[in-house]
mmCIF file of C-alpha atoms and ligand atoms in Angstrom:
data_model
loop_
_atom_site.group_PDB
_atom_site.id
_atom_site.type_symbol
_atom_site.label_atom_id
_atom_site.label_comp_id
_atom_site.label_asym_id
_atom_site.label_seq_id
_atom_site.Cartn_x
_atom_site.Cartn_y
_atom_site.Cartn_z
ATOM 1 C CA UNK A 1 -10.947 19.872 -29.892
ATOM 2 C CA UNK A 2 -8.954 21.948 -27.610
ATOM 3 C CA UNK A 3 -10.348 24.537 -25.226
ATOM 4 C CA UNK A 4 -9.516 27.433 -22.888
ATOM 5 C CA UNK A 5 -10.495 25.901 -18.962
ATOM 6 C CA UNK A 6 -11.150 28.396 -16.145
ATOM 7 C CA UNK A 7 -8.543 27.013 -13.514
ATOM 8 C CA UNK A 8 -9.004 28.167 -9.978
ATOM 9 C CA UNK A 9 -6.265 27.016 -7.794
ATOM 10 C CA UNK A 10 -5.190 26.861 -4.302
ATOM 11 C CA UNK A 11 -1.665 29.173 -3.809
ATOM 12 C CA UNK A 12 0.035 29.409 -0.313
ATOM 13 C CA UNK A 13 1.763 27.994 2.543
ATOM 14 C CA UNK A 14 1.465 27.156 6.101
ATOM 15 C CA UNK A 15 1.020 30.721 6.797
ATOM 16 C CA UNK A 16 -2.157 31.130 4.726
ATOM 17 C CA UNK A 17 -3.252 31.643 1.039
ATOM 18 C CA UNK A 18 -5.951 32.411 -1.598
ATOM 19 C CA UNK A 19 -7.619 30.610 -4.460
ATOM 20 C CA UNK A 20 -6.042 32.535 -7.900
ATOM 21 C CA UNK A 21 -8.215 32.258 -11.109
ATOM 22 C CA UNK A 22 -6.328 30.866 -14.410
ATOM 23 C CA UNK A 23 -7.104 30.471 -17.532
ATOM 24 C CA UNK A 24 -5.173 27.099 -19.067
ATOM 25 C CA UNK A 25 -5.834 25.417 -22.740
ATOM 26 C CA UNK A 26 -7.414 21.926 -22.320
ATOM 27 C CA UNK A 27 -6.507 19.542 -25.269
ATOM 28 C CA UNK A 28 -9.029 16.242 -25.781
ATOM 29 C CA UNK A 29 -8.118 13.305 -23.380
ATOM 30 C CA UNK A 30 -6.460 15.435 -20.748
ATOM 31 C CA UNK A 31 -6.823 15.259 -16.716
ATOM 32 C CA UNK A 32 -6.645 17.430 -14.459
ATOM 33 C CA UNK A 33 -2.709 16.664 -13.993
ATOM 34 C CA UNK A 34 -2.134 17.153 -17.315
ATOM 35 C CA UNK A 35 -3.354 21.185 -16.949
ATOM 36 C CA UNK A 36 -2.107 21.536 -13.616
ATOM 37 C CA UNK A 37 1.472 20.646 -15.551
ATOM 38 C CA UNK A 38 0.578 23.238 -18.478
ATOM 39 C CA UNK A 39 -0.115 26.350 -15.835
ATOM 40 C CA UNK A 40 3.034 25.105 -14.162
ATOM 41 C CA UNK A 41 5.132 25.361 -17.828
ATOM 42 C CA UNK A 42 2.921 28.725 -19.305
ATOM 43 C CA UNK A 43 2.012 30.596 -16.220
ATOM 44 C CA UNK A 44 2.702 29.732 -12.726
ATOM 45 C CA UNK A 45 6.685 28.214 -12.448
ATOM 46 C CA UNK A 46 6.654 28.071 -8.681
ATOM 47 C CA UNK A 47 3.616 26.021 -8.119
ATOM 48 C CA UNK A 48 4.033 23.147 -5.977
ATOM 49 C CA UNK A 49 2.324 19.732 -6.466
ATOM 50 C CA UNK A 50 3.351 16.200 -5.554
ATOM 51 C CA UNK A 51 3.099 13.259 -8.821
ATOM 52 C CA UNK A 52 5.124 10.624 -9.865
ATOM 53 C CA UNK A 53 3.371 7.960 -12.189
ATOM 54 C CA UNK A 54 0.261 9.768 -13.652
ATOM 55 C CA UNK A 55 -1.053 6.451 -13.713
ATOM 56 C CA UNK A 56 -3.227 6.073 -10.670
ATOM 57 C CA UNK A 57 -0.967 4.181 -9.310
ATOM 58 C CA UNK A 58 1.781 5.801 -6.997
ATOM 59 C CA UNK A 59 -1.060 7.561 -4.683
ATOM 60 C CA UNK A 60 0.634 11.335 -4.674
ATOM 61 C CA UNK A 61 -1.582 13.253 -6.762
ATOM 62 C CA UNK A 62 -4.476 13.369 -3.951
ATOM 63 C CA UNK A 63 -6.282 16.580 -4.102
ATOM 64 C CA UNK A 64 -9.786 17.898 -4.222
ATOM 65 C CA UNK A 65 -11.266 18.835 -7.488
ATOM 66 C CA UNK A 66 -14.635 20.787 -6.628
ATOM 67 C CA UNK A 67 -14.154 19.933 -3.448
ATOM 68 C CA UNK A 68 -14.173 16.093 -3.757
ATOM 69 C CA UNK A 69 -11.367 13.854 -2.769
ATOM 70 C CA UNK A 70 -9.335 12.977 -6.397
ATOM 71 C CA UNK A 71 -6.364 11.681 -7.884
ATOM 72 C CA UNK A 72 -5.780 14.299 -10.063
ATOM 73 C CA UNK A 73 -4.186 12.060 -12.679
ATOM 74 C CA UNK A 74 -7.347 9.616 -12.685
ATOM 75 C CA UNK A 75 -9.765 12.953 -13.457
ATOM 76 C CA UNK A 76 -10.618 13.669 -16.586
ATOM 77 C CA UNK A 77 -11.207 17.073 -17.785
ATOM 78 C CA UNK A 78 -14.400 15.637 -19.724
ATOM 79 C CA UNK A 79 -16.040 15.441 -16.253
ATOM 80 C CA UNK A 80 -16.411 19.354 -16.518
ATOM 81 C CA UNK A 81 -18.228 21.313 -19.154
ATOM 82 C CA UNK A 82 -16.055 23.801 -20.758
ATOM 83 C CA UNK A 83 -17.950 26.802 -19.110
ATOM 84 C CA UNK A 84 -17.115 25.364 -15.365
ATOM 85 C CA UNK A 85 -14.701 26.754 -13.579
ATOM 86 C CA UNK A 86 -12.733 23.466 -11.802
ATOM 87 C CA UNK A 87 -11.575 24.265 -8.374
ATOM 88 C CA UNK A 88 -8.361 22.373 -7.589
ATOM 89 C CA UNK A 89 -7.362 22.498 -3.616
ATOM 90 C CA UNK A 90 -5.272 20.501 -1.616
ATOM 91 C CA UNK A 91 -5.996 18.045 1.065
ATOM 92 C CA UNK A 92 -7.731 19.291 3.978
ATOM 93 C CA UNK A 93 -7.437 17.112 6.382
ATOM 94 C CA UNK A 94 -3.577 17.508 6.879
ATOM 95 C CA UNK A 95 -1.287 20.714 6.986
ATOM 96 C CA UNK A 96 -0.147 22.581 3.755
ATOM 97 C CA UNK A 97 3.450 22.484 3.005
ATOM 98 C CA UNK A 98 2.930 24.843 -0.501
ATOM 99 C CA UNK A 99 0.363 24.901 -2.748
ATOM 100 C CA UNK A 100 -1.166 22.027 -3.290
ATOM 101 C CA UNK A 101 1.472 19.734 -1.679
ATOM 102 C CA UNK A 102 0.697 18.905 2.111
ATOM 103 C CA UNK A 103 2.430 16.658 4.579
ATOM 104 C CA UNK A 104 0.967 13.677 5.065
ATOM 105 C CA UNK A 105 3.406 12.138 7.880
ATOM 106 C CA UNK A 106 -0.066 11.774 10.628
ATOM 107 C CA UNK A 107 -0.392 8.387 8.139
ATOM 108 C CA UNK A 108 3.407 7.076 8.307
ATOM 109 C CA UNK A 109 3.342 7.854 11.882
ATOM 110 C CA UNK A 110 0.235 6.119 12.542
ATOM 111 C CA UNK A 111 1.722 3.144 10.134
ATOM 112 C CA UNK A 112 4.455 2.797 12.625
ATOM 113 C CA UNK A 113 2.532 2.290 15.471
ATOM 114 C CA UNK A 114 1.133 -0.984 13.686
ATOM 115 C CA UNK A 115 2.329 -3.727 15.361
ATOM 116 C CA UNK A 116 4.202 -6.004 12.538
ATOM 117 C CA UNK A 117 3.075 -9.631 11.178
ATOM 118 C CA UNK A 118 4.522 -11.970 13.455
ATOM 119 C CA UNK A 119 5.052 -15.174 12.018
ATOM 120 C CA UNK A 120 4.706 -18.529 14.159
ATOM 121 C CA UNK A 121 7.635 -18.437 16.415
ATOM 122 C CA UNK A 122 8.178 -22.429 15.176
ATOM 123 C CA UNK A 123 8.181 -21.655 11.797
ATOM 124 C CA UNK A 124 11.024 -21.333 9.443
ATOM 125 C CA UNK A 125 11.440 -18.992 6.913
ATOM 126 C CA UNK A 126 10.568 -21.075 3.748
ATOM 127 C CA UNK A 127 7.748 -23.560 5.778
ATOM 128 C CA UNK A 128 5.229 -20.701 5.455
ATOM 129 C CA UNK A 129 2.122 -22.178 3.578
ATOM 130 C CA UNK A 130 -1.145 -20.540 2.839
ATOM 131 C CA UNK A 131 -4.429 -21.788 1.445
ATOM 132 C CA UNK A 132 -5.461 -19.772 -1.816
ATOM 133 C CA UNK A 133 -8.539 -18.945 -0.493
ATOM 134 C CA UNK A 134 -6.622 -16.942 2.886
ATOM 135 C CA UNK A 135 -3.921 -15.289 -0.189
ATOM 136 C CA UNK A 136 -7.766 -13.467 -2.196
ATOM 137 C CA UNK A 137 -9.070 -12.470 1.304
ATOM 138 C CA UNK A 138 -6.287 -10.186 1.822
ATOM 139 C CA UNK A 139 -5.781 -9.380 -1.598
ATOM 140 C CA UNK A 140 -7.965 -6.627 -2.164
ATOM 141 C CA UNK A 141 -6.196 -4.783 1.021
ATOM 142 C CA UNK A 142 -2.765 -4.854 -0.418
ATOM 143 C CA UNK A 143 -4.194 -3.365 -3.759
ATOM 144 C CA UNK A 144 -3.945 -0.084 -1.505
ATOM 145 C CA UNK A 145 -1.579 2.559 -3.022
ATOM 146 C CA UNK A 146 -1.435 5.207 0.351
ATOM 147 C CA UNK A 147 -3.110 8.206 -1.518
ATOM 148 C CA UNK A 148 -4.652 8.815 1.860
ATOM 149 C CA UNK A 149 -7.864 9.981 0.014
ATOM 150 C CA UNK A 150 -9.782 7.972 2.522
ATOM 151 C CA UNK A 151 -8.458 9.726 5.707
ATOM 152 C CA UNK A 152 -8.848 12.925 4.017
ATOM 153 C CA UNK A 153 -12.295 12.290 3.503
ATOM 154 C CA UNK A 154 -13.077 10.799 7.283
ATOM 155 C CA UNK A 155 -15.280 13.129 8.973
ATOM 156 C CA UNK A 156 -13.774 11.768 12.569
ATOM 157 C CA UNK A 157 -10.335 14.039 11.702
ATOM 158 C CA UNK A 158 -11.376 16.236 8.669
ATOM 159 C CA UNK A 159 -11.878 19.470 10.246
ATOM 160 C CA UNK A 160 -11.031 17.260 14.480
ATOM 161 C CA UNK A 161 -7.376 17.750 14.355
ATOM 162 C CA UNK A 162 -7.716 16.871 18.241
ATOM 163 C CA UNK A 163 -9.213 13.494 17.316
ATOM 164 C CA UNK A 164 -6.093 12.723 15.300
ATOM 165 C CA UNK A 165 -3.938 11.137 18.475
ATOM 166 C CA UNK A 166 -6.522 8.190 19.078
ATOM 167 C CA UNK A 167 -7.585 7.654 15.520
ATOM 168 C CA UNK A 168 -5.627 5.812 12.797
ATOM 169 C CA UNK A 169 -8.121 5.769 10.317
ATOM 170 C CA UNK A 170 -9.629 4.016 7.315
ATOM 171 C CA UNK A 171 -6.434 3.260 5.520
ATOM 172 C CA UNK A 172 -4.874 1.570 8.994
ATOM 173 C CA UNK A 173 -8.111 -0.643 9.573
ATOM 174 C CA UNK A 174 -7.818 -2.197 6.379
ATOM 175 C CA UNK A 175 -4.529 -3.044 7.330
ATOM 176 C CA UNK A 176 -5.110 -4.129 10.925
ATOM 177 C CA UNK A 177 -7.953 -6.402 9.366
ATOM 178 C CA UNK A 178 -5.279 -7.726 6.739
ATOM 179 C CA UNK A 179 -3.007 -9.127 9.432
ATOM 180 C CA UNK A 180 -6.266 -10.175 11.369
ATOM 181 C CA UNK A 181 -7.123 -12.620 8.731
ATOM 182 C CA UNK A 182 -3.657 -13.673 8.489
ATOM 183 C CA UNK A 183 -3.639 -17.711 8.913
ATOM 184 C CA UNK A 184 0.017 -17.506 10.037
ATOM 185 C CA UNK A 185 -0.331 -13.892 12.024
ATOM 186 C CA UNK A 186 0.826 -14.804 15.481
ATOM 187 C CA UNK A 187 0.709 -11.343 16.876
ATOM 188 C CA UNK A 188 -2.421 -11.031 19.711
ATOM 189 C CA UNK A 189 -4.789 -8.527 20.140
ATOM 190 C CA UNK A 190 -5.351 -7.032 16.998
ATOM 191 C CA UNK A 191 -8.536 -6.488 17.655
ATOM 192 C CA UNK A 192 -7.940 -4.824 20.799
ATOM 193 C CA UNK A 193 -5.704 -2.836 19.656
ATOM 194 C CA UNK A 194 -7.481 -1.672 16.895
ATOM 195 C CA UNK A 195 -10.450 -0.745 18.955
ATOM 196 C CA UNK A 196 -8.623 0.472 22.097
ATOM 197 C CA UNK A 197 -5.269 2.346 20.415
ATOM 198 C CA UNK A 198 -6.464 3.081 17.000
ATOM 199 C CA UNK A 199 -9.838 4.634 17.278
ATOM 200 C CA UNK A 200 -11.843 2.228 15.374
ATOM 201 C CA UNK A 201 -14.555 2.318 18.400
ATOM 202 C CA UNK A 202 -14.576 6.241 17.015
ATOM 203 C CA UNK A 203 -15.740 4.768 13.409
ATOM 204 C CA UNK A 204 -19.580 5.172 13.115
ATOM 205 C CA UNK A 205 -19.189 3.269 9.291
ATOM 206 C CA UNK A 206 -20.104 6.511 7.363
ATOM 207 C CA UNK A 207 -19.054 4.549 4.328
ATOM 208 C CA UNK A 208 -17.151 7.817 3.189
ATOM 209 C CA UNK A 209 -13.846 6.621 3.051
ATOM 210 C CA UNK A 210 -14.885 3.341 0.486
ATOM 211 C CA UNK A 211 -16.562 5.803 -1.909
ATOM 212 C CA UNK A 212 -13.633 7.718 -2.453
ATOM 213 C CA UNK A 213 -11.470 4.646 -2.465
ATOM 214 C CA UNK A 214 -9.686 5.244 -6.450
ATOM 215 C CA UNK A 215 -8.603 1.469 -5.994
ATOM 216 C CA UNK A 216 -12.464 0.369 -4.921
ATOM 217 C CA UNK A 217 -10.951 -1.321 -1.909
ATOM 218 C CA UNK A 218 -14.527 -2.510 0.253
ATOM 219 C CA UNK A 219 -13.102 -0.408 3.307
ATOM 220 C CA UNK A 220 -16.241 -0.520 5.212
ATOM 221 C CA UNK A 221 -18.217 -3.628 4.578
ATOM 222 C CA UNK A 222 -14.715 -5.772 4.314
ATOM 223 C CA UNK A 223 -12.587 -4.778 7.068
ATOM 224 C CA UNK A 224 -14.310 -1.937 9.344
ATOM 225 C CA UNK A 225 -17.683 -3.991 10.044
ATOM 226 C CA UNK A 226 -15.698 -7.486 10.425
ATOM 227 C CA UNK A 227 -12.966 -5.921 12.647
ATOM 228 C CA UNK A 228 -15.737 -4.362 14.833
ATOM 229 C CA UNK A 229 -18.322 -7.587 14.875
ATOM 230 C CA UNK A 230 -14.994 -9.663 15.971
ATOM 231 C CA UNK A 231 -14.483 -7.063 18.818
ATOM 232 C CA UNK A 232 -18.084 -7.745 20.350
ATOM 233 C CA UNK A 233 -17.468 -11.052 19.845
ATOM 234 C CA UNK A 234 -15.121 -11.276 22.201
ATOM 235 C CA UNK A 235 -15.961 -8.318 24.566
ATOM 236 C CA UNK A 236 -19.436 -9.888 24.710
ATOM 237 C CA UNK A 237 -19.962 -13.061 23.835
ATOM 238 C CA UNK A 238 -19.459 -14.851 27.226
ATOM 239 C CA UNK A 239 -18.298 -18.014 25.352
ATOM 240 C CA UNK A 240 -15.563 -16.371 23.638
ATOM 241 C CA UNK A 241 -14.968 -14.602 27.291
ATOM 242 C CA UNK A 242 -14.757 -17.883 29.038
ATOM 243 C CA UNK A 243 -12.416 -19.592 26.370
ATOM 244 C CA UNK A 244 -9.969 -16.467 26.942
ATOM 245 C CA UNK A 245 -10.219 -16.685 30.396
ATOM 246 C CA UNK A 246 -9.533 -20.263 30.144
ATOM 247 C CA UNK A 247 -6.871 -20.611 27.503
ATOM 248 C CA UNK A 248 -4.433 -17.570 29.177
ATOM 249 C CA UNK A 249 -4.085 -19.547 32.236
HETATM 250 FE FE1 SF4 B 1 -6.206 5.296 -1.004
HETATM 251 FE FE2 SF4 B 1 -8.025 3.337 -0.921
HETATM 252 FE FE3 SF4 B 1 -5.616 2.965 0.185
HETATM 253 FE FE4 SF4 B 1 -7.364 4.628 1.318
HETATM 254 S S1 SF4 B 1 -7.583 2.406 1.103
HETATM 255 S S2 SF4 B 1 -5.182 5.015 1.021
HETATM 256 S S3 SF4 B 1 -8.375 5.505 -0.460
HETATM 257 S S4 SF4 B 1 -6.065 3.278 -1.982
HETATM 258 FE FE1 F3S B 2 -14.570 7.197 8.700
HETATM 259 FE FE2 F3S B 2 -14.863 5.281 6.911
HETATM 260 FE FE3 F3S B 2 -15.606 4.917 9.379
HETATM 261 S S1 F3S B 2 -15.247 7.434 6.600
HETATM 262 S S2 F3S B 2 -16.285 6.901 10.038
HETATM 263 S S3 F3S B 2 -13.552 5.250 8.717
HETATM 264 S S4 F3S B 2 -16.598 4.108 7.581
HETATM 265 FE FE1 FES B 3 0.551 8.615 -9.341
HETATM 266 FE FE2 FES B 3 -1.561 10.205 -9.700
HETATM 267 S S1 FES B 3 0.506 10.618 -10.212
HETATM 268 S S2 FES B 3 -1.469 8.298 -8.655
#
């Protein structure tokens, strides 16, 4: 059965705006998408959002619904009662474009600054082998779709713009810890550079950013915690130390 939703949605710019009440029909098996697009068609033509599969799949329907980090095609309006009023606002933790489209470029910039896989310099394309068991490690961090819910939600830039320069965030750790666990990464100092360039020293393992994870990527436990034990490892350990000190002469 079909019902009229209270609506309350985020309207402005880069220059400021307001939350605007709505009312919007709600027909059974909808998401929040799915009345976003009806205000769009019945009431509100201009309204910006960003979408593309409404499938959960493409990442660029991040918003927060109530104030919690959501793909807004992955929300069903059957998580409300029909008396609430659902709040739709866009990501805070990076700067409004319109409405509830903002500019996530921090993340592509930051994505750049990765240093690439390097393969084996003795290798040739075609002799690259892995072991199953190195192919399901990684796995689960290339299920990522870049919705960029979980450096949205990171409390070390939501609301710290000035931490932004030295922190890459969740998203770019499970990354860095992807190529770390690469059997044929040649590329050195990934740890370092993930403690010393991108911030993950700044990571205090809040867990946040795996709870809002729409893919259920392990964030913390799977890449954050063994990225930083590896660090002490070899900042500490004086074994590890010595065999460095050794081996680079
Ligand atoms: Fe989104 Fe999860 Fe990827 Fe973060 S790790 S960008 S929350 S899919
Ligand atoms: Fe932020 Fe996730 Fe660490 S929320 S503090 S990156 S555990
Ligand atoms: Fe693609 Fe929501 S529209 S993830």
């Amino acid at each position: 059965m079909g019902y009229d939703a209270k609506l309350r949605v985020w309207r402005g710019d880069d220059e400021g705006g307001e939350l605007k009440d709505f009312t919007v029909e709600v027909n059974e098996g909808e998401v929040v998408l799915d009345v976003i697009h009806r205000l769009q068609a019945t009431q509100a033509p201009d309204l910006a959002v960003r979408w593309n599969c409404k499938a959960g799949k493409c990442g660029s329907c991040s918003a927060e619904v109530n104030g919690r980090p959501r793909l807004m095609c992955m929300t069903r309006m059957n998580t409300f009662t029909e008396q609430e009023t659902v709040t739709v606002t866009p990501l805070r933790t990076f700067p409004v474009v319109r409405d509830l489209v903002t500019d996530v470029s921090f993340n592509y910039e930051k994505a750049l600054e990765m240093p690439a896989f390097q393969p084996p310099a003795e290798l040739k394309p075609g002799e690259y082998r892995m072991a199953q068991v190195d192919v399901e490690r990684s796995q689960e961090f290339r299920k990522c779709i870049e919705c960029f819910l979980c450096q949205n939600t990171c409390h070390v830039v939501r609301d710290h713009d000035e931490n932004k320069p030295a922190f890459s965030g969740p998203r770019m750790f499970i990354r860095a810890a992807e190529l770390d666990m690469h059997p044929l990464d040649a590329a050195e100092n990934r740890k370092e550079f993930a403690q010393e360039s991108q911030g993950l020293g700044m990571c205090n393992i809040t867990k946040c950013c795996t709870e809002v994870c729409p893919e259920g990527i392990h964030i913390t436990d799977n890449a954050i915690i063994p990225m930083k034990e590896r660090v002490v490892d070899r900042k500490y350990d004086p074994l590890v130390w010595l065999g460095s000190k050794i081996f680079k002469r």
